[in-house]
Amino acid sequence: MSVPPTPIPIAPQGAALVLLGGGARTAYQAGVLAGVAEVLRDEGWPAQRNPFPVVCGTSAGAINAAYFASRCADWQQALEEMQALWCSLQAHEVFEVGALQLLRGGARWLALMTLGWLIKQHPRSLLDNTPLAHTLKRLVQFETVGEAIQAGKLRAVSVAASSYTSGRHITFFQAHPDVQPWRRPGLWGISQPLGVEHLLASSALPFVFPATPLHGEVGPEYFGDGAMRQLAPLAPAIHLGAERALAIGVAEPHPEAGAMRQHLPPYPSVAEIAAHGMSSVFLDTLRADVQQANRINRMLADLPERVRASVPYRPLPTLTFMPSASIDAIAARHWHSMPRGARLLLQSVGIGTGRGAALASYLLFTPDYLTALVELGRADAAAQRESIAAFFKPDPHCA
């Protein structure tokens, strides 16, 4: 059955916070948001008014999104606590780090990868993220999301995930009743109360963490990391009614071309191949989507007002933050802080050493590394202080 296009909301409301993710790299967002909060306080932004009535999260960015949405009634405190939580987060709060558990998991993974065809089993994941479920239950107050929506403090919060079962990229959202579900080729928006399982699914790094079952449009399905097949990270903000978007990604800065190579480098390790695959999962679609939004903004600005009112588009001003320094390089400097059992298991496939530091950057949940990312985020926000202040000036004066 064909589904008519979802109409664009006539009266968009407020700014969207769009948070992309990538495992431990997502600590960078907490630093940026702490810097944004500092600017808003200095600009006299009302303490009782949430600056982000629409919050959209993908991958580990979904965890930050849900945490903020559940505490948005006191947005300043929420952003301060988010920064503190990332700076103190430990690996054992995200995945099992016991030597016996890690070795058992690693051995089972290798055995099933090589003999799975014989014993007819499949490895679920390299690491066990059961501790993350307990951490999320402790930190995210899901019952307050509905209360914030009902009280008018929040319009919508969304979490993106990718279905291994159907191949669809689905945005699960909890929102004001006037927000309608949407369908596009391979891209669906489904309304349902959010919970821990949505965050586990959205942040389930492929191969590293297990897929999570969720109830989709046609029944239960297995879901993995929301960064997979996410071609338009700004789209949920538009569907949920935002009038502009502040987006934070965690991709590497564009590398320099470098000197010409005379000899073939060493054959890539398992970790290097896995890191390349991971970077493909977390392909920097944010830059491309922002460029597309800017093209549409310019096109609309050039149209006569009468024509502009008749086209099914509206402008979406965006402010984007991306790391100004290499997170891979920061991870390489802090790799020694990984708990010994996890470090030995991961080093056995080349993670954390040489070019394997790229994959380590997603898994290094240690306070010194995470604090370095938070500090980088704060510095990048300080560098855009004037842009942040200008971004919020056009906001409506509604409470």
Short mmCIF file of C-alpha atoms in Angstrom, two decimals:
data_model
loop_
_atom_site.label_atom_id
_atom_site.label_comp_id
_atom_site.label_asym_id
_atom_site.label_seq_id
_atom_site.Cartn_x
_atom_site.Cartn_y
_atom_site.Cartn_z
CA MET A 1 0.00 0.00 0.00
CA SER A 2 1.41 3.37 -0.96
CA VAL A 3 1.80 5.94 1.79
CA PRO A 4 1.38 9.64 0.99
CA PRO A 5 4.32 11.92 1.76
CA THR A 6 4.37 13.27 5.29
CA PRO A 7 3.44 16.98 5.19
CA ILE A 8 6.06 19.34 6.52
CA PRO A 9 4.86 20.96 9.76
CA ILE A 10 3.43 24.41 9.06
CA ALA A 11 4.64 25.92 12.33
CA PRO A 12 8.11 24.58 13.18
CA GLN A 13 9.02 25.08 16.82
CA GLY A 14 12.45 25.84 18.22
CA ALA A 15 15.88 24.35 17.74
CA ALA A 16 16.78 20.69 17.36
CA LEU A 17 19.81 19.11 18.98
CA VAL A 18 21.14 16.47 16.57
CA LEU A 19 23.70 14.12 18.10
CA LEU A 20 25.55 11.60 15.96
CA GLY A 21 27.73 9.08 17.71
CA GLY A 22 30.46 6.51 17.68
CA GLY A 23 31.14 4.68 20.93
CA ALA A 24 33.52 6.40 23.32
CA ARG A 25 34.16 9.18 20.80
CA THR A 26 30.75 10.57 21.78
CA ALA A 27 32.24 12.13 24.93
CA TYR A 28 33.21 14.99 22.62
CA GLN A 29 29.55 16.03 22.48
CA ALA A 30 29.37 16.55 26.25
CA GLY A 31 32.21 19.06 26.00
CA VAL A 32 30.59 20.96 23.13
CA LEU A 33 27.27 21.11 25.00
CA ALA A 34 28.97 22.34 28.16
CA GLY A 35 30.46 25.14 26.07
CA VAL A 36 27.06 25.90 24.53
CA ALA A 37 25.49 26.05 28.02
CA GLU A 38 28.15 28.55 29.12
CA VAL A 39 27.35 30.83 26.18
CA LEU A 40 23.60 30.61 26.83
CA ARG A 41 24.06 31.51 30.50
CA ASP A 42 26.18 34.51 29.55
CA GLU A 43 23.56 35.57 27.02
CA GLY A 44 20.84 35.45 29.68
CA TRP A 45 18.96 32.44 28.35
CA PRO A 46 16.09 31.64 30.79
CA ALA A 47 16.99 28.82 33.16
CA GLN A 48 13.46 27.40 32.99
CA ARG A 49 13.33 27.26 29.18
CA ASN A 50 14.78 24.30 27.31
CA PRO A 51 16.84 25.58 24.33
CA PHE A 52 16.35 22.28 22.46
CA PRO A 53 12.65 21.29 22.31
CA VAL A 54 13.57 18.66 19.68
CA VAL A 55 16.35 16.16 20.46
CA CYS A 56 17.58 13.56 17.94
CA GLY A 57 20.20 10.92 18.72
CA THR A 58 22.06 8.27 16.75
CA SER A 59 24.37 5.52 18.04
CA ALA A 60 25.97 6.57 21.34
CA GLY A 61 24.63 10.04 20.55
CA ALA A 62 21.20 8.54 21.30
CA ILE A 63 22.35 8.01 24.89
CA ASN A 64 23.24 11.69 25.23
CA ALA A 65 19.94 12.64 23.56
CA ALA A 66 17.83 10.52 25.91
CA TYR A 67 19.78 11.66 28.97
CA PHE A 68 19.21 15.32 28.07
CA ALA A 69 15.55 14.82 27.12
CA SER A 70 14.82 13.09 30.42
CA ARG A 71 16.31 16.03 32.35
CA CYS A 72 15.48 18.97 30.10
CA ALA A 73 13.30 20.65 32.75
CA ASP A 74 16.64 21.79 34.23
CA TRP A 75 18.71 21.91 31.05
CA GLN A 76 21.71 23.69 32.59
CA GLN A 77 22.17 21.06 35.27
CA ALA A 78 21.59 18.29 32.72
CA LEU A 79 24.46 19.52 30.53
CA GLU A 80 26.78 20.02 33.49
CA GLU A 81 26.06 16.51 34.76
CA MET A 82 26.46 15.02 31.28
CA GLN A 83 29.99 16.40 31.11
CA ALA A 84 30.83 15.04 34.58
CA LEU A 85 29.39 11.62 33.77
CA TRP A 86 31.48 11.22 30.63
CA CYS A 87 34.65 12.33 32.43
CA SER A 88 34.15 9.65 35.09
CA LEU A 89 32.81 6.80 32.92
CA GLN A 90 34.71 3.50 33.22
CA ALA A 91 34.93 0.56 30.83
CA HIS A 92 33.28 -1.82 33.32
CA GLU A 93 30.14 0.37 33.17
CA VAL A 94 29.87 -0.31 29.43
CA PHE A 95 31.05 -3.90 28.88
CA GLU A 96 32.35 -6.86 30.85
CA VAL A 97 36.09 -6.43 31.51
CA GLY A 98 36.87 -9.49 33.64
CA ALA A 99 39.80 -11.44 32.18
CA LEU A 100 37.95 -14.77 32.24
CA GLN A 101 34.82 -13.31 30.66
CA LEU A 102 36.81 -11.52 27.98
CA LEU A 103 38.90 -14.57 27.12
CA ARG A 104 35.81 -16.76 27.03
CA GLY A 105 34.04 -14.27 24.80
CA GLY A 106 37.03 -13.88 22.51
CA ALA A 107 37.61 -17.62 22.24
CA ARG A 108 33.93 -18.25 21.53
CA TRP A 109 33.96 -15.53 18.87
CA LEU A 110 37.02 -16.95 17.12
CA ALA A 111 35.72 -20.51 17.33
CA LEU A 112 32.32 -19.61 15.95
CA MET A 113 33.87 -17.51 13.20
CA THR A 114 35.94 -20.48 12.05
CA LEU A 115 33.69 -23.43 12.94
CA GLY A 116 30.24 -21.88 13.00
CA TRP A 117 29.36 -23.59 9.72
CA LEU A 118 30.03 -26.93 11.41
CA ILE A 119 28.27 -26.39 14.74
CA LYS A 120 25.54 -24.23 13.15
CA GLN A 121 25.91 -21.33 15.56
CA HIS A 122 26.74 -17.68 15.07
CA PRO A 123 28.69 -15.36 17.37
CA ARG A 124 26.50 -12.61 18.81
CA SER A 125 29.26 -10.12 19.60
CA LEU A 126 32.86 -9.69 20.66
CA LEU A 127 31.96 -7.87 23.89
CA ASP A 128 29.11 -8.22 26.40
CA ASN A 129 27.39 -4.87 26.97
CA THR A 130 25.14 -6.03 29.82
CA PRO A 131 26.77 -3.46 32.14
CA LEU A 132 25.68 -0.70 29.77
CA ALA A 133 22.04 -1.71 30.25
CA HIS A 134 22.44 -1.32 34.02
CA THR A 135 24.22 2.02 33.58
CA LEU A 136 21.45 3.36 31.36
CA LYS A 137 18.71 2.27 33.76
CA ARG A 138 20.53 4.19 36.47
CA LEU A 139 21.17 7.36 34.48
CA VAL A 140 18.23 7.90 32.12
CA GLN A 141 14.84 8.71 33.67
CA PHE A 142 12.54 7.62 30.85
CA GLU A 143 9.35 8.32 32.79
CA THR A 144 10.18 12.04 32.83
CA VAL A 145 10.28 12.26 29.02
CA GLY A 146 6.52 11.96 28.77
CA GLU A 147 6.13 14.42 31.63
CA ALA A 148 8.35 16.96 29.85
CA ILE A 149 6.33 16.60 26.63
CA GLN A 150 3.05 17.01 28.49
CA ALA A 151 4.38 20.06 30.34
CA GLY A 152 5.55 21.71 27.10
CA LYS A 153 9.24 21.54 28.05
CA LEU A 154 9.97 19.11 25.20
CA ARG A 155 8.39 18.62 21.78
CA ALA A 156 10.05 15.39 20.70
CA VAL A 157 12.99 13.05 21.24
CA SER A 158 14.10 10.45 18.71
CA VAL A 159 16.51 7.52 18.56
CA ALA A 160 17.73 6.04 15.27
CA ALA A 161 18.44 2.34 14.75
CA SER A 162 19.06 0.05 11.79
CA SER A 163 17.12 -3.19 11.35
CA TYR A 164 19.15 -6.29 10.57
CA THR A 165 15.84 -8.03 9.88
CA SER A 166 14.24 -5.71 7.32
CA GLY A 167 17.19 -3.52 6.30
CA ARG A 168 15.26 -0.36 7.15
CA HIS A 169 16.70 2.62 8.96
CA ILE A 170 14.08 3.49 11.57
CA THR A 171 13.71 6.54 13.77
CA PHE A 172 11.81 5.72 16.96
CA PHE A 173 10.35 8.85 18.50
CA GLN A 174 8.31 10.00 21.47
CA ALA A 175 6.62 13.33 20.81
CA HIS A 176 3.75 15.75 21.09
CA PRO A 177 0.54 14.23 19.65
CA ASP A 178 0.62 16.45 16.56
CA VAL A 179 3.82 14.76 15.32
CA GLN A 180 2.92 12.04 12.82
CA PRO A 181 4.93 8.95 11.79
CA TRP A 182 6.60 9.03 8.39
CA ARG A 183 7.76 6.65 5.70
CA ARG A 184 10.33 7.13 2.99
CA PRO A 185 12.10 4.46 0.95
CA GLY A 186 14.02 2.51 3.58
CA LEU A 187 13.49 5.27 6.17
CA TRP A 188 10.65 5.08 8.67
CA GLY A 189 9.62 7.12 11.68
CA ILE A 190 7.73 5.13 14.33
CA SER A 191 6.09 6.61 17.43
CA GLN A 192 6.47 4.64 20.66
CA PRO A 193 7.62 5.23 24.25
CA LEU A 194 11.39 5.03 24.42
CA GLY A 195 13.32 2.81 26.80
CA VAL A 196 16.72 1.30 27.54
CA GLU A 197 16.30 -1.20 24.70
CA HIS A 198 16.15 1.61 22.12
CA LEU A 199 19.46 3.04 23.36
CA LEU A 200 21.11 -0.40 23.40
CA ALA A 201 19.99 -0.98 19.82
CA SER A 202 21.05 2.42 18.54
CA SER A 203 24.51 2.15 20.14
CA ALA A 204 25.16 -1.51 19.24
CA LEU A 205 28.44 -1.20 17.32
CA PRO A 206 28.34 -3.92 14.63
CA PHE A 207 30.24 -7.10 15.60
CA VAL A 208 31.35 -5.48 18.88
CA PHE A 209 28.01 -5.34 20.76
CA PRO A 210 24.96 -7.61 20.29
CA ALA A 211 21.89 -6.65 18.26
CA THR A 212 18.78 -5.76 20.29
CA PRO A 213 15.17 -6.80 19.55
CA LEU A 214 12.65 -3.98 19.18
CA HIS A 215 9.06 -3.90 17.98
CA GLY A 216 9.01 -2.37 14.50
CA GLU A 217 6.09 -1.53 12.25
CA VAL A 218 5.43 -5.16 11.29
CA GLY A 219 6.49 -6.92 14.48
CA PRO A 220 9.69 -7.72 16.39
CA GLU A 221 13.01 -7.22 14.59
CA TYR A 222 16.70 -7.18 15.51
CA PHE A 223 18.33 -3.76 15.44
CA GLY A 224 21.91 -2.51 15.45
CA ASP A 225 23.77 0.77 15.40
CA GLY A 226 21.73 3.68 14.09
CA ALA A 227 24.67 5.05 12.11
CA MET A 228 24.30 2.22 9.60
CA ARG A 229 22.41 3.39 6.49
CA GLN A 230 21.83 6.83 7.97
CA LEU A 231 22.09 9.03 4.90
CA ALA A 232 20.21 12.09 6.18
CA PRO A 233 20.89 12.71 9.89
CA LEU A 234 19.01 16.03 9.82
CA ALA A 235 15.79 14.47 8.47
CA PRO A 236 14.30 13.46 11.86
CA ALA A 237 14.69 17.04 13.13
CA ILE A 238 12.67 18.28 10.14
CA HIS A 239 9.93 15.66 10.57
CA LEU A 240 9.71 16.45 14.29
CA GLY A 241 9.11 20.13 13.60
CA ALA A 242 12.40 21.91 14.33
CA GLU A 243 13.00 25.31 12.75
CA ARG A 244 16.81 24.99 12.91
CA ALA A 245 19.37 22.45 14.08
CA LEU A 246 22.56 22.37 16.13
CA ALA A 247 24.36 19.18 15.09
CA ILE A 248 27.41 17.54 16.67
CA GLY A 249 29.37 14.80 14.89
CA VAL A 250 32.46 12.89 15.99
CA ALA A 251 34.15 12.08 12.66
CA GLU A 252 37.85 12.59 12.06
CA PRO A 253 39.03 15.86 10.52
CA HIS A 254 39.74 15.54 6.81
CA PRO A 255 43.27 14.05 6.54
CA GLU A 256 46.11 15.68 4.66
CA ALA A 257 47.13 14.05 1.39
CA GLY A 258 50.65 13.37 2.73
CA ALA A 259 53.85 12.63 0.87
CA MET A 260 54.03 10.25 -2.07
CA ARG A 261 54.61 6.65 -0.98
CA GLN A 262 57.41 4.69 -2.66
CA HIS A 263 56.76 1.25 -1.16
CA LEU A 264 53.70 -0.84 -0.40
CA PRO A 265 52.86 -0.57 3.33
CA PRO A 266 52.48 -3.65 5.56
CA TYR A 267 49.39 -5.76 5.02
CA PRO A 268 46.52 -4.35 7.12
CA SER A 269 45.81 -6.04 10.44
CA VAL A 270 42.39 -7.31 11.45
CA ALA A 271 42.00 -4.18 13.56
CA GLU A 272 42.87 -1.90 10.65
CA ILE A 273 40.34 -3.61 8.41
CA ALA A 274 37.74 -3.48 11.19
CA ALA A 275 38.51 0.20 11.80
CA HIS A 276 38.01 0.92 8.10
CA GLY A 277 34.69 -0.92 8.23
CA MET A 278 33.72 1.01 11.36
CA SER A 279 34.55 4.33 9.72
CA SER A 280 32.32 3.26 6.82
CA VAL A 281 29.49 2.63 9.30
CA PHE A 282 30.11 6.07 10.79
CA LEU A 283 30.64 7.67 7.40
CA ASP A 284 30.48 11.43 7.76
CA THR A 285 27.01 11.94 6.33
CA LEU A 286 26.50 15.01 8.51
CA ARG A 287 28.71 17.25 6.39
CA ALA A 288 26.93 16.15 3.22
CA ASP A 289 23.48 16.61 4.74
CA VAL A 290 24.36 20.08 6.04
CA GLN A 291 25.63 21.05 2.59
CA GLN A 292 22.33 19.88 1.09
CA ALA A 293 20.37 21.86 3.68
CA ASN A 294 22.42 24.97 2.90
CA ARG A 295 21.73 24.57 -0.83
CA ILE A 296 18.00 24.36 -0.15
CA ASN A 297 18.23 27.37 2.20
CA ARG A 298 19.88 29.44 -0.55
CA MET A 299 17.37 28.29 -3.15
CA LEU A 300 14.44 29.26 -0.94
CA ALA A 301 15.99 32.64 -0.15
CA ASP A 302 16.18 33.41 -3.88
CA LEU A 303 12.52 32.57 -4.55
CA PRO A 304 9.76 35.18 -4.45
CA GLU A 305 7.74 34.89 -1.24
CA ARG A 306 4.62 33.76 -3.14
CA VAL A 307 6.51 30.91 -4.81
CA ARG A 308 8.37 30.01 -1.62
CA ALA A 309 5.08 29.48 0.21
CA SER A 310 3.94 26.95 -2.40
CA VAL A 311 6.97 24.63 -2.43
CA PRO A 312 7.15 21.64 -0.03
CA TYR A 313 10.39 22.84 1.56
CA ARG A 314 11.37 25.23 4.29
CA PRO A 315 14.75 26.53 5.38
CA LEU A 316 16.70 24.73 8.11
CA PRO A 317 19.57 26.90 9.39
CA THR A 318 22.25 24.70 10.97
CA LEU A 319 25.21 25.11 13.27
CA THR A 320 27.63 22.19 13.10
CA PHE A 321 30.41 21.02 15.40
CA MET A 322 33.07 18.48 14.41
CA PRO A 323 36.34 17.63 16.20
CA SER A 324 39.13 20.03 15.28
CA ALA A 325 41.80 17.47 16.23
CA SER A 326 42.23 13.76 15.51
CA ILE A 327 40.36 11.60 18.00
CA ASP A 328 42.30 8.59 16.69
CA ALA A 329 45.54 10.28 17.80
CA ILE A 330 44.09 11.05 21.24
CA ALA A 331 43.06 7.39 21.59
CA ALA A 332 46.58 6.22 20.72
CA ARG A 333 48.01 8.38 23.50
CA HIS A 334 45.60 6.99 26.11
CA TRP A 335 45.38 3.34 25.04
CA HIS A 336 47.43 2.22 28.06
CA SER A 337 44.53 3.20 30.35
CA MET A 338 42.28 0.41 29.01
CA PRO A 339 41.80 -2.34 31.66
CA ARG A 340 44.48 -4.98 31.17
CA GLY A 341 42.18 -7.90 30.29
CA ALA A 342 40.34 -5.93 27.64
CA ARG A 343 43.58 -4.46 26.33
CA LEU A 344 45.16 -7.90 25.88
CA LEU A 345 42.10 -9.28 24.07
CA LEU A 346 41.83 -6.29 21.76
CA GLN A 347 45.58 -6.08 21.12
CA SER A 348 45.48 -9.71 19.96
CA VAL A 349 43.73 -8.47 16.81
CA GLY A 350 45.83 -5.32 16.52
CA ILE A 351 43.51 -2.83 18.25
CA GLY A 352 45.23 0.05 20.02
CA THR A 353 48.60 -0.24 18.35
CA GLY A 354 49.75 1.63 15.25
CA ARG A 355 46.92 2.21 12.84
CA GLY A 356 44.70 0.04 15.06
CA ALA A 357 44.20 3.09 17.29
CA ALA A 358 41.30 4.10 15.07
CA LEU A 359 39.21 1.18 16.31
CA ALA A 360 40.40 1.78 19.87
CA SER A 361 38.87 5.25 19.73
CA TYR A 362 35.39 3.68 19.79
CA LEU A 363 36.04 1.36 22.75
CA LEU A 364 38.34 3.29 25.08
CA PHE A 365 35.92 4.04 27.91
CA THR A 366 38.46 5.37 30.39
CA PRO A 367 38.31 8.69 32.29
CA ASP A 368 41.57 10.18 30.99
CA TYR A 369 40.68 9.59 27.32
CA LEU A 370 37.07 10.68 27.75
CA THR A 371 38.14 13.81 29.65
CA ALA A 372 40.49 14.70 26.79
CA LEU A 373 37.56 14.47 24.36
CA VAL A 374 35.35 16.60 26.62
CA GLU A 375 38.08 19.24 26.79
CA LEU A 376 38.41 19.19 22.99
CA GLY A 377 34.65 19.71 22.70
CA ARG A 378 34.72 22.67 25.09
CA ALA A 379 37.58 24.25 23.15
CA ASP A 380 35.75 23.81 19.85
CA ALA A 381 32.61 25.39 21.34
CA ALA A 382 34.64 28.33 22.66
CA ALA A 383 36.04 28.86 19.16
CA GLN A 384 32.46 29.24 17.86
CA ARG A 385 31.16 31.37 20.72
CA GLU A 386 29.82 34.13 18.45
CA SER A 387 28.13 31.62 16.15
CA ILE A 388 26.42 29.97 19.12
CA ALA A 389 25.07 33.29 20.38
CA ALA A 390 23.82 34.20 16.90
CA PHE A 391 22.22 30.77 16.41
CA PHE A 392 19.85 31.25 19.35
CA LYS A 393 18.89 34.88 18.77
CA PRO A 394 16.06 34.17 16.25
CA ASP A 395 14.35 31.74 18.67
CA PRO A 396 10.65 32.53 19.33
CA HIS A 397 9.83 34.08 22.69
CA CYS A 398 7.51 31.31 23.71
CA ALA A 399 8.16 29.70 27.07
#
